[in-house]
mmCIF file of C-alpha atoms in Angstrom:
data_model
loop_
_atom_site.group_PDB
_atom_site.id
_atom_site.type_symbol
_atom_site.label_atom_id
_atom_site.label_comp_id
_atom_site.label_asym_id
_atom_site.label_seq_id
_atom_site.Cartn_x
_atom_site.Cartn_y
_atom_site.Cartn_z
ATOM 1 C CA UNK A 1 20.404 3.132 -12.535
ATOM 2 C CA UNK A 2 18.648 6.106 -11.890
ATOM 3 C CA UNK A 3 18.057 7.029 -15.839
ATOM 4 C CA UNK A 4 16.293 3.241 -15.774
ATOM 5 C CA UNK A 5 13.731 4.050 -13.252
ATOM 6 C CA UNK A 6 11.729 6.515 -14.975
ATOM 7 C CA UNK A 7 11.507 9.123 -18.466
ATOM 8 C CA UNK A 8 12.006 12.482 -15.312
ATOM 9 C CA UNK A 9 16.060 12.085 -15.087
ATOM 10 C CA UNK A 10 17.865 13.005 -11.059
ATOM 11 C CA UNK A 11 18.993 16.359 -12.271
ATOM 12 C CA UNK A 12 15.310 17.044 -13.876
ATOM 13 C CA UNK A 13 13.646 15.661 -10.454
ATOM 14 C CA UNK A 14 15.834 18.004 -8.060
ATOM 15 C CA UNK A 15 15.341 21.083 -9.814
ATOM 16 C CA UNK A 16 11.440 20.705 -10.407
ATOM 17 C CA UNK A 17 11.525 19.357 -6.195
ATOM 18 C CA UNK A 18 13.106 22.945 -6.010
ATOM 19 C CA UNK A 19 10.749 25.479 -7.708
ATOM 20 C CA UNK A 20 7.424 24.823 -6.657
ATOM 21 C CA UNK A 21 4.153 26.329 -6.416
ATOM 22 C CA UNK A 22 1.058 25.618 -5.193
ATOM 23 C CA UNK A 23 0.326 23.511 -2.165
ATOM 24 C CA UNK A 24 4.528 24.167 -0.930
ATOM 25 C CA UNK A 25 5.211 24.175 2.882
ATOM 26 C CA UNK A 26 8.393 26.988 2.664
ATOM 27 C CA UNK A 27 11.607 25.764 3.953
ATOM 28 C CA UNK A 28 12.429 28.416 6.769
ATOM 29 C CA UNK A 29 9.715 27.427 8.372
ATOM 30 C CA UNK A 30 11.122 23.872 9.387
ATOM 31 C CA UNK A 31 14.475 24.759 9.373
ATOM 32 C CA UNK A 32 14.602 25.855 12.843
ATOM 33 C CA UNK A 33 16.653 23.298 15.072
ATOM 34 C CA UNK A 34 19.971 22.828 14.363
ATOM 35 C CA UNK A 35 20.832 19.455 12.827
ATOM 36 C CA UNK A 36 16.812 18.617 12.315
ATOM 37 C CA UNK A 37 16.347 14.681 12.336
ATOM 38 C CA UNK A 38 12.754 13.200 10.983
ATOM 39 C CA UNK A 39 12.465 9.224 11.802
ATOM 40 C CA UNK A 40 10.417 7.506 9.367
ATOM 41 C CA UNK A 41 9.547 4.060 8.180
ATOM 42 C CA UNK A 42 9.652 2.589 4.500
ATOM 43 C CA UNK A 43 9.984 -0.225 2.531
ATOM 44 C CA UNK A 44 12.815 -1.383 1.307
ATOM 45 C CA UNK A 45 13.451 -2.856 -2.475
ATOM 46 C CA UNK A 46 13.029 -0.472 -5.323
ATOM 47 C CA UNK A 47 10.685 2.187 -3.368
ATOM 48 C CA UNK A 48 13.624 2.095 -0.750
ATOM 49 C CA UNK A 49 16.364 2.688 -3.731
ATOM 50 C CA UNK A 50 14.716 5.462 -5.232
ATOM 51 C CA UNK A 51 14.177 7.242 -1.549
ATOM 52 C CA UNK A 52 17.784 6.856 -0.666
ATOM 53 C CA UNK A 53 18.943 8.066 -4.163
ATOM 54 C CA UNK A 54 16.298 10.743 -5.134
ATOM 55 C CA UNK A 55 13.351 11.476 -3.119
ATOM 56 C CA UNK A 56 14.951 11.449 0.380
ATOM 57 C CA UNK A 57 18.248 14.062 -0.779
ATOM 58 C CA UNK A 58 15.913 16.115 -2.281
ATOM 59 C CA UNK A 59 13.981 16.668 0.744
ATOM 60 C CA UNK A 60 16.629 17.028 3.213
ATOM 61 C CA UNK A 61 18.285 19.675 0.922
ATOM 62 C CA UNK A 62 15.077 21.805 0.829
ATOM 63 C CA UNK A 63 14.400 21.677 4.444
ATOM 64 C CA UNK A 64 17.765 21.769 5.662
ATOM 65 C CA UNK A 65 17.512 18.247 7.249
ATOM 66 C CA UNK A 66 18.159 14.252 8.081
ATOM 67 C CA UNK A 67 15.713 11.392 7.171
ATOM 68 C CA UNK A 68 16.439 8.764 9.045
ATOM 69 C CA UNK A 69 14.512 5.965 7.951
ATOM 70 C CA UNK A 70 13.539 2.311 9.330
ATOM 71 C CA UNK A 71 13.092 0.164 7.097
ATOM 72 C CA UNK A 72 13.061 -3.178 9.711
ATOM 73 C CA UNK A 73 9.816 -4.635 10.300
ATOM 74 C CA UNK A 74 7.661 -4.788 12.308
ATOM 75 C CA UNK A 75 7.224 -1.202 12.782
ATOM 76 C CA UNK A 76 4.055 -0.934 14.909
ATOM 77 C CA UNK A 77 5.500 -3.270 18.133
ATOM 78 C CA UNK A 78 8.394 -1.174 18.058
ATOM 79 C CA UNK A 79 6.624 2.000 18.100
ATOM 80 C CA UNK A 80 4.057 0.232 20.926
ATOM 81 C CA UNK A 81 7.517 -0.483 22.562
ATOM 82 C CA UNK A 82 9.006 3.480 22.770
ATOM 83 C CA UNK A 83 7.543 6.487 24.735
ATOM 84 C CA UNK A 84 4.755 8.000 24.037
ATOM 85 C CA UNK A 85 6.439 11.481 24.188
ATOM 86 C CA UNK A 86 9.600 10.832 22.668
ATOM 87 C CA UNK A 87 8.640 7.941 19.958
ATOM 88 C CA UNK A 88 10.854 6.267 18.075
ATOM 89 C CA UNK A 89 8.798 7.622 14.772
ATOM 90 C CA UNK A 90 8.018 10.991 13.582
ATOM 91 C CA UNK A 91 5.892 9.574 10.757
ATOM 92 C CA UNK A 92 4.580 5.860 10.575
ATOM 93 C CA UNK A 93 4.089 4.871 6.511
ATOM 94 C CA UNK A 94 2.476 0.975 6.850
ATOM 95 C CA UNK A 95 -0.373 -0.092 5.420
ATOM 96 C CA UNK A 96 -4.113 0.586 6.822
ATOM 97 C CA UNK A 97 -4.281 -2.204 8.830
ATOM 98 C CA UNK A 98 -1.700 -1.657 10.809
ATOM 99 C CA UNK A 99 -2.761 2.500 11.259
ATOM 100 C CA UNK A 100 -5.844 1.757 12.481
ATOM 101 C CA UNK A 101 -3.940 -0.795 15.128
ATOM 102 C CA UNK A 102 -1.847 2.164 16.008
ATOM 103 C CA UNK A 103 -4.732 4.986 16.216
ATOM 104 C CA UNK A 104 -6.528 2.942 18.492
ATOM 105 C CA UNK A 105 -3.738 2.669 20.598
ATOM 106 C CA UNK A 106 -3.026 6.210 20.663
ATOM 107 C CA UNK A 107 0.060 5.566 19.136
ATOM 108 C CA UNK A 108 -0.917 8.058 15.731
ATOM 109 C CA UNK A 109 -3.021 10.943 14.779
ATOM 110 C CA UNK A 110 -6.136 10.266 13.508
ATOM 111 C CA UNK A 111 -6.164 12.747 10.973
ATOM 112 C CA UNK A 112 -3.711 14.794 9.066
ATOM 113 C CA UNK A 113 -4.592 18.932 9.225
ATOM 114 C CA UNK A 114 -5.269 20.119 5.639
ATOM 115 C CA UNK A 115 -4.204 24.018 6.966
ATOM 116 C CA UNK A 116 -0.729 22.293 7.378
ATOM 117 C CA UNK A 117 -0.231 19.728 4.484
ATOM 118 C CA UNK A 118 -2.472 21.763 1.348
ATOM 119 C CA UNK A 119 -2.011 19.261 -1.315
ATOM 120 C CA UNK A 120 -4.552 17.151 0.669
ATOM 121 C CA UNK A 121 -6.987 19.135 -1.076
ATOM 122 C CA UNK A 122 -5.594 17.545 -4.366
ATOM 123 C CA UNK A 123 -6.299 14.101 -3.649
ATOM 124 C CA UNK A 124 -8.800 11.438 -4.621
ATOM 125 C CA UNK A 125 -11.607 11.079 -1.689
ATOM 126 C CA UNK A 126 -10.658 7.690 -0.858
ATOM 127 C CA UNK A 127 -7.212 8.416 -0.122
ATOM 128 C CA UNK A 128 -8.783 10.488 3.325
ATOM 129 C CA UNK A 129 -12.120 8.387 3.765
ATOM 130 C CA UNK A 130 -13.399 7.268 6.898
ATOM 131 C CA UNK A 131 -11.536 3.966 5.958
ATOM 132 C CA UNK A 132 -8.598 5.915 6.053
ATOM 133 C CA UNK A 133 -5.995 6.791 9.257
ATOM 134 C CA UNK A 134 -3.932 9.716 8.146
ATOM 135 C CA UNK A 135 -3.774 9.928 4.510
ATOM 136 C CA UNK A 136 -2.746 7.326 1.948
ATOM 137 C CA UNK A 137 -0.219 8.461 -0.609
ATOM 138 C CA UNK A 138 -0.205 5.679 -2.896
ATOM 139 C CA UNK A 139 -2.386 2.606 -3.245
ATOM 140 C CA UNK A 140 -2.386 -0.193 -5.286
ATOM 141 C CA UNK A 141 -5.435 -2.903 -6.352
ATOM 142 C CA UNK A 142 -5.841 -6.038 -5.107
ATOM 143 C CA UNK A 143 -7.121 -8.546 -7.902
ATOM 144 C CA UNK A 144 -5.621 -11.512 -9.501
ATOM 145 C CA UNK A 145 -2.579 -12.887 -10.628
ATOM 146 C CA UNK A 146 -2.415 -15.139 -13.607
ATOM 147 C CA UNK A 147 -0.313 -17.177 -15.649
ATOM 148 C CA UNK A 148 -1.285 -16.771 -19.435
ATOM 149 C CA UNK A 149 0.695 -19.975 -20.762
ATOM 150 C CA UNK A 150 -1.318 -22.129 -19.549
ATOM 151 C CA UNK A 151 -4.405 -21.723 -20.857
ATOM 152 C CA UNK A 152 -6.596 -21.013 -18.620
ATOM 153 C CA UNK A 153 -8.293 -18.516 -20.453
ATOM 154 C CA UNK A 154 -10.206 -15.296 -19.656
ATOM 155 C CA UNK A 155 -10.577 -14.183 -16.112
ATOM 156 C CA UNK A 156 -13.275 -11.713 -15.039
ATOM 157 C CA UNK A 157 -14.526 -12.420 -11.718
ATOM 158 C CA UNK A 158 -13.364 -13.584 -8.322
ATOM 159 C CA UNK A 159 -15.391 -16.766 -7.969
ATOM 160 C CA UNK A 160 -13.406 -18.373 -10.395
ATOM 161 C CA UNK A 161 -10.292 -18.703 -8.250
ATOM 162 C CA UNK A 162 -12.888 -22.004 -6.889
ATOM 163 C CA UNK A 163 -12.705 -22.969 -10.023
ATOM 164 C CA UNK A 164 -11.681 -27.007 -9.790
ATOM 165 C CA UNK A 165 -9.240 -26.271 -12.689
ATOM 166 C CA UNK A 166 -7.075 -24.600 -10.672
ATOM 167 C CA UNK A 167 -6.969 -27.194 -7.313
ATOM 168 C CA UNK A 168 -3.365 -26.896 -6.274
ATOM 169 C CA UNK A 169 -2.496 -23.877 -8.469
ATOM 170 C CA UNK A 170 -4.318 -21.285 -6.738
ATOM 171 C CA UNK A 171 -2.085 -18.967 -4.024
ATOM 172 C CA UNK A 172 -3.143 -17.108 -1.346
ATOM 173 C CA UNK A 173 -2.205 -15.834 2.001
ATOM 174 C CA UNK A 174 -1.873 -16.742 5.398
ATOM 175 C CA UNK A 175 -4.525 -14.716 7.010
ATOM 176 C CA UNK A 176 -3.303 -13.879 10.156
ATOM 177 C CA UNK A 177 -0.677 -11.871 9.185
ATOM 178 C CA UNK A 178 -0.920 -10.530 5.875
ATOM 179 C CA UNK A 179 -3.125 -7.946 4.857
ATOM 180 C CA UNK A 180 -3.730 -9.010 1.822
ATOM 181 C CA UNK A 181 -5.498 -11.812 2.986
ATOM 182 C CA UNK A 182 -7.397 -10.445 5.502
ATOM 183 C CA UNK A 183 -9.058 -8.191 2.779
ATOM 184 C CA UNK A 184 -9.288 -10.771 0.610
ATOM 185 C CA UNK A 185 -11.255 -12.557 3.630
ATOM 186 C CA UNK A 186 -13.780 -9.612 3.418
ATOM 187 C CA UNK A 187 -14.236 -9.949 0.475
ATOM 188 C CA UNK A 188 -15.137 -13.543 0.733
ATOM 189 C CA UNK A 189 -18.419 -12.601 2.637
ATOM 190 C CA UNK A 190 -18.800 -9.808 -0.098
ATOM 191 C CA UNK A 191 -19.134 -12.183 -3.083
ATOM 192 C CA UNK A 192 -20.845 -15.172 -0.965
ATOM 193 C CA UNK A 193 -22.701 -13.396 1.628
ATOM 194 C CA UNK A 194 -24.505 -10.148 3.051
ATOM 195 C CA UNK A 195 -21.062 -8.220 2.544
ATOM 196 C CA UNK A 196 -17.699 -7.857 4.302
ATOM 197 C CA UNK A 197 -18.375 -8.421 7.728
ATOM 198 C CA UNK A 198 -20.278 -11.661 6.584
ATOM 199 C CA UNK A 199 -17.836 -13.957 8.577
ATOM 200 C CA UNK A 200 -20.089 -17.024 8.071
ATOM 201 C CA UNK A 201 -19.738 -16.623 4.675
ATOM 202 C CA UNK A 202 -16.201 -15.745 4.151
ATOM 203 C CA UNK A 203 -15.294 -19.222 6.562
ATOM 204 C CA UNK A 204 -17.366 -21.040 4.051
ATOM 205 C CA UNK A 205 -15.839 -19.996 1.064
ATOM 206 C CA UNK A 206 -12.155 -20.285 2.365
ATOM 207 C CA UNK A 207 -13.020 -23.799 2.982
ATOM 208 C CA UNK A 208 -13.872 -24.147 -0.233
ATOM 209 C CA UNK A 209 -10.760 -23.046 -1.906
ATOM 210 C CA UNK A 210 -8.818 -26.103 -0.345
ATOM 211 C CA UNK A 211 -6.167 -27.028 -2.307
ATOM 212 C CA UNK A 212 -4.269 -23.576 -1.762
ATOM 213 C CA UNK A 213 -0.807 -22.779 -2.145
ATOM 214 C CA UNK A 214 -0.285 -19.844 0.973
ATOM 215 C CA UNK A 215 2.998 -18.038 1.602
ATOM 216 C CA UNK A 216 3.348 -15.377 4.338
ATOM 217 C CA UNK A 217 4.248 -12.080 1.606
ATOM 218 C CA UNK A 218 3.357 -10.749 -1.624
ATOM 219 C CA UNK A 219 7.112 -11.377 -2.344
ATOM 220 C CA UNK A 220 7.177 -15.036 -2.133
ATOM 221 C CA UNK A 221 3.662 -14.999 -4.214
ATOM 222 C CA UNK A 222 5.162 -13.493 -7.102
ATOM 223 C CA UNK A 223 7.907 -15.749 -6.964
ATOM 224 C CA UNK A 224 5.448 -18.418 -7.131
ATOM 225 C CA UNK A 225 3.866 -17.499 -9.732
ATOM 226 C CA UNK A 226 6.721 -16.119 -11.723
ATOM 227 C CA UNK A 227 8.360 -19.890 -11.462
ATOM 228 C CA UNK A 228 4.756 -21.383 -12.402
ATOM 229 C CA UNK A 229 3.952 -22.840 -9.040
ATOM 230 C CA UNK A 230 0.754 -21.074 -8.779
ATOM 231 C CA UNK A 231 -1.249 -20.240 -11.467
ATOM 232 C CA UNK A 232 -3.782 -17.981 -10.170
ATOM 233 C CA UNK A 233 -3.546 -15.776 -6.957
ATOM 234 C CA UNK A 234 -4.563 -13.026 -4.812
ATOM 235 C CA UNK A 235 -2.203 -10.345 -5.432
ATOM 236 C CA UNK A 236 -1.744 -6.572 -6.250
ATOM 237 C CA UNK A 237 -1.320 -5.308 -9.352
ATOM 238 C CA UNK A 238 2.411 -3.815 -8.670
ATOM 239 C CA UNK A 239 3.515 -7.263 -7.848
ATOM 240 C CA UNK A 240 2.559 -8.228 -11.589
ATOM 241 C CA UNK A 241 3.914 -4.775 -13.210
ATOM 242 C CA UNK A 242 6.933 -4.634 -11.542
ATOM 243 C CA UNK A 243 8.369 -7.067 -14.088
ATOM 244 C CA UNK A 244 6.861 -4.914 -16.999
ATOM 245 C CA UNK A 245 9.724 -5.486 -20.001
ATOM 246 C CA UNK A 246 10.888 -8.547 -18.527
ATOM 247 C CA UNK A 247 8.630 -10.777 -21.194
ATOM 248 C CA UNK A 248 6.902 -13.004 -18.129
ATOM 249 C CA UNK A 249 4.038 -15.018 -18.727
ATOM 250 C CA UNK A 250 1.921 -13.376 -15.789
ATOM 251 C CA UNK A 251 -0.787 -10.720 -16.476
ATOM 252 C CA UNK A 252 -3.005 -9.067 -13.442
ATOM 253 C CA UNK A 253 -7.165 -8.984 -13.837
ATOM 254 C CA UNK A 254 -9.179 -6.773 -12.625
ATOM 255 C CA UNK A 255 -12.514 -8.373 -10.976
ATOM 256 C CA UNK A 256 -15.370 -7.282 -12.462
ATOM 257 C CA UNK A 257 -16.673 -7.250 -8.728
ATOM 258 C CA UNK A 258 -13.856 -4.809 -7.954
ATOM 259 C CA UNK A 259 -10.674 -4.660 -6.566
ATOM 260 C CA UNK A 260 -9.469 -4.144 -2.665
ATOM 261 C CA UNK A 261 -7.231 -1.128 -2.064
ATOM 262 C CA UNK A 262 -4.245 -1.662 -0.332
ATOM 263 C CA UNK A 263 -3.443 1.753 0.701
ATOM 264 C CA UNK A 264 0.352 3.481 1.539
ATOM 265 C CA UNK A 265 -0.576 5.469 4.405
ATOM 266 C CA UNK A 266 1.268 8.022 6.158
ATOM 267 C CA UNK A 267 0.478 9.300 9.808
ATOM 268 C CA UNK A 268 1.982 11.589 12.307
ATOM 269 C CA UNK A 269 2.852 10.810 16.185
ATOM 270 C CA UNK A 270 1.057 12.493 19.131
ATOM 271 C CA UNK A 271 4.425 12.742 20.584
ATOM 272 C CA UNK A 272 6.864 14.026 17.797
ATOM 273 C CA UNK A 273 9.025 17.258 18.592
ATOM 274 C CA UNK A 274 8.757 17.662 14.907
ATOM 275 C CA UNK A 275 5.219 18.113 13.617
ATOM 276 C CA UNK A 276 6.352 21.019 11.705
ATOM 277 C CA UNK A 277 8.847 18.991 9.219
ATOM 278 C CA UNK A 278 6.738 15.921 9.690
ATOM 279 C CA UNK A 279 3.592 17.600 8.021
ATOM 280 C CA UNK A 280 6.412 19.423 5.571
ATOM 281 C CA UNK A 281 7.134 15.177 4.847
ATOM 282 C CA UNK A 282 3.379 14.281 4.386
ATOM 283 C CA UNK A 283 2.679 17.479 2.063
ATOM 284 C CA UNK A 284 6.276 16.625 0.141
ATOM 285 C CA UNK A 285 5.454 12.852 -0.465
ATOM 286 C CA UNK A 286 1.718 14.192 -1.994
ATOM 287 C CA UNK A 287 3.108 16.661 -3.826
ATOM 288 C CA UNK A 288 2.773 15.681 -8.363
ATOM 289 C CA UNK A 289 6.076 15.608 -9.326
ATOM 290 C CA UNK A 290 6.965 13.077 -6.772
ATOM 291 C CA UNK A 291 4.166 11.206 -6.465
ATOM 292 C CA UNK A 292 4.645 10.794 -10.489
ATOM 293 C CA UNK A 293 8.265 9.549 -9.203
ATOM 294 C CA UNK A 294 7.541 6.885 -7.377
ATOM 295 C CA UNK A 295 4.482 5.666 -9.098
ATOM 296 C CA UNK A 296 6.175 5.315 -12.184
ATOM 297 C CA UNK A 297 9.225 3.331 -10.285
ATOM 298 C CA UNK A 298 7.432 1.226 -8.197
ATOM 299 C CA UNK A 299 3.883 0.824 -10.476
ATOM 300 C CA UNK A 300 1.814 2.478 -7.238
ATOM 301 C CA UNK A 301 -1.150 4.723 -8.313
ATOM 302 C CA UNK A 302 -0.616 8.044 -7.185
ATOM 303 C CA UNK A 303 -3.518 9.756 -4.579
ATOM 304 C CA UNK A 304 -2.871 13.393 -6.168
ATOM 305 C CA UNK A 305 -5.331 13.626 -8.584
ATOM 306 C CA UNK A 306 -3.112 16.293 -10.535
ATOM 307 C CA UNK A 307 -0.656 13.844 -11.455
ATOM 308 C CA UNK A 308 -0.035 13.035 -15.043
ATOM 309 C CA UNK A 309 1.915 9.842 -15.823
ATOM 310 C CA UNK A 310 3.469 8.794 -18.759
ATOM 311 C CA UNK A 311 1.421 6.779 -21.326
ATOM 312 C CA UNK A 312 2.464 3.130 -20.592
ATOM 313 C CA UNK A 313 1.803 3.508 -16.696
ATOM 314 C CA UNK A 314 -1.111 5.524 -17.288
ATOM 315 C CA UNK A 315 -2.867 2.847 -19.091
ATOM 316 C CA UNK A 316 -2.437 0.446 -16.479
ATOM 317 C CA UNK A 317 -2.838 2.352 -12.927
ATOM 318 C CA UNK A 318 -5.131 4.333 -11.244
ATOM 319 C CA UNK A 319 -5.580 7.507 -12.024
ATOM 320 C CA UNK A 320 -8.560 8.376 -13.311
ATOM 321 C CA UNK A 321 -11.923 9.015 -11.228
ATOM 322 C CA UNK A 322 -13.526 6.318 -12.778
ATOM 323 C CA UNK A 323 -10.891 3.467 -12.219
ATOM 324 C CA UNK A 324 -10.331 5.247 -8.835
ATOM 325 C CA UNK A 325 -14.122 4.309 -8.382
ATOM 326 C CA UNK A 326 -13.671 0.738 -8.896
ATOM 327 C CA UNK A 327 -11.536 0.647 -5.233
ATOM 328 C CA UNK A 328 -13.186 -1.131 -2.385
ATOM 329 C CA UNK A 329 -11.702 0.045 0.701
ATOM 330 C CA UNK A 330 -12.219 -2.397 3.955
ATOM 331 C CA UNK A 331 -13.249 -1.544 7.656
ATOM 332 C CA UNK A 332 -10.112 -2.562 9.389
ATOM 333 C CA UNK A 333 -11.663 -1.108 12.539
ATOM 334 C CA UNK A 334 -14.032 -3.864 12.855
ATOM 335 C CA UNK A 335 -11.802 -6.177 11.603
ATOM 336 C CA UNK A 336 -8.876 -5.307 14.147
ATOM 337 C CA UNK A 337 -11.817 -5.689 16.506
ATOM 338 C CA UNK A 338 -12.384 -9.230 15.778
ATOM 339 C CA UNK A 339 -8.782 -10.565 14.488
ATOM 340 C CA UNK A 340 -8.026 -12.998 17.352
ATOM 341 C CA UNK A 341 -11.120 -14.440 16.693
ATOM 342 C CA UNK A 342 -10.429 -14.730 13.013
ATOM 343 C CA UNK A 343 -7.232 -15.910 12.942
ATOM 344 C CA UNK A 344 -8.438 -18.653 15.575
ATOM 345 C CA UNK A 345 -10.833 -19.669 13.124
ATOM 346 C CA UNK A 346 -9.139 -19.735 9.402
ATOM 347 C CA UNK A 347 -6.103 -21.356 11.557
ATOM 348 C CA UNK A 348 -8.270 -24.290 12.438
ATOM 349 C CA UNK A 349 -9.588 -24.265 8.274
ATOM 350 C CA UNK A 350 -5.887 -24.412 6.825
ATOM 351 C CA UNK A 351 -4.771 -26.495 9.434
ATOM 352 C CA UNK A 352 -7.185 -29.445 8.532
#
């Protein structure tokens, strides 16, 4: 199973995880407590195999300690729920949205020091940007889903997805609680309007794109459209390349008004008793030779900017600064600001 994930075999992964260089946080330093726990979150599915078989051993060996990982949502209400000085996280990894919920609660740190975690300084800008809480390690592109047996042709821009051909085979989200379509949302006042926060705009548009198939996950969108139920969608691209070899009729497009970044962030709580191994964590999850790991098991383009990837992933994902420069990264700030208002509203549009 392992050997299937990816051309860098277990025993070739632990040894390079073992001799590094440049931008290493030294063991002894974090090894101090006896029986050191760090409690983090993650996903579960293929980036939660490879975590619990490679990635995760390979840390705990180095620095002489336990991850203990959650992998239940939701993970911000139950952080919201513990104290504030003993929290039931070390390290939050969720998605943008849901960091800048938890900064402005107090709940993470804003930022991530670069004096403790030095491979920061190896990654691409956007992946600390004022957009940013903490630092993303990963992201992947939001774009569009499409089934290529049916003829629908080429696909270059957004504003086809209100195309009439595709009136009850189009997929999206339900707003209110997935992120995908709340930047998606934004990006309805982007393509129809003065720009993201263009609300008017955005409501307009959504109305427009009645008849739409909406599921709650990316998940059941990629089931969709695997079984043919949708034939173009909102998704990201790792949805689509996940079933690379598999011989599906699905391809991903990149808009060429862009695609939304939906970032894998990792932040630190105010009120961990281990900030030492938790910035060890960050600085370990950014460093090449396991960000080229993961990306090229779960099709996520890495935010090191020194990683190489083989050819076939390479082609596809980010990792370039000029496909990196065709991410659009969203204020969630403002939009956390306003999202009881929002959700009121596109409620009341899907509902009618």
């Amino acid at each position: 199973m392992m050997k299937a994930l990816g051309s860098l075999s277990r025993r070739r992964f632990l040894t390079a995880s073992a001799s590094l260089g440049i931008g290493t946080i030294a063991a002894p330093c974090v090894a101090r407590a006896d029986d050191p726990t760090l409690r983090i979150t993650g996903w579960g599915g293929k980036w939660g195999d490879i975590m619990k078989a490679e990635i995760g051993p390979a840390f705990e060996s180095e620095f002489k300690c336990k991850l203990q990982t959650d992998s239940a949502f939701p993970y911000l209400p139950k952080l919201q729920a513990s104290s504030r000085s003993a929290p039931i996280y070390d390290v939050l990894h969720t998605n943008s949205n849901e960091q800048w919920a938890a900064a402005e609660m107090g709940l993470v740190e804003p930022k991530i020091d670069p004096k403790l975690v030095p491979n920061l300084a190896d990654v691409y800008p956007y992946a600390i940007s004022d957009k940013i809480v903490g630092v993303s390690i990963f992201t992947s592109a939001i774009g569009l889903g499409l089934r290529t047996d049916k003829g629908y042709g080429a696909i270059t821009s957004w504003k086809e997805l209100w195309d009439a051909k595709y009136n009850g085979v189009r997929g999206g989200y339900v707003i209110p609680v997935n992120s995908l379509g709340q930047a998606f949302l934004m990006m309805c006042g982007t393509l129809f309007g003065k720009g993201q926060t263009d609300l008017d705009a955005a409501y307009t548009a959504l109305e427009k794109l009645k008849p739409i198939k909406i599921v709650d996950f990316t998940g059941a969108m990629e089931k969709m459209l695997l079984s043919g139920e949708v034939g173009l969608c909102v998704i990201h691209d790792s949805g689509i390349y996940r079933y690379d070899g598999q011989n599906q009729p699905t391809d991903f497009v990149s808009p060429s008004e862009g695609v939304l970044s939906l970032e894998q962030v990792l932040t630190i709580t105010p009120g961990s008793k281990m900030k030492e191994l938790a910035n060890a964590y960050v600085n370990y999850m950014l460093r090449p030779e396991v960000q080229k790991r993961l990306a090229e098991t779960v099709w996520y383009s890495p935010a090191n900017k020194k990683v190489k990837l083989d050819a076939k992933y390479d082609a596809k994902l980010l990792t370039t600064p000029e496909k990196v420069s065709k991410l659009i990264q969203v204020d969630w700030k403002w939009y956390n600001e306003r999202k009881d208002e929002i959700d009121q509203r596109v409620n009341r549009i899907f509902r009618a």
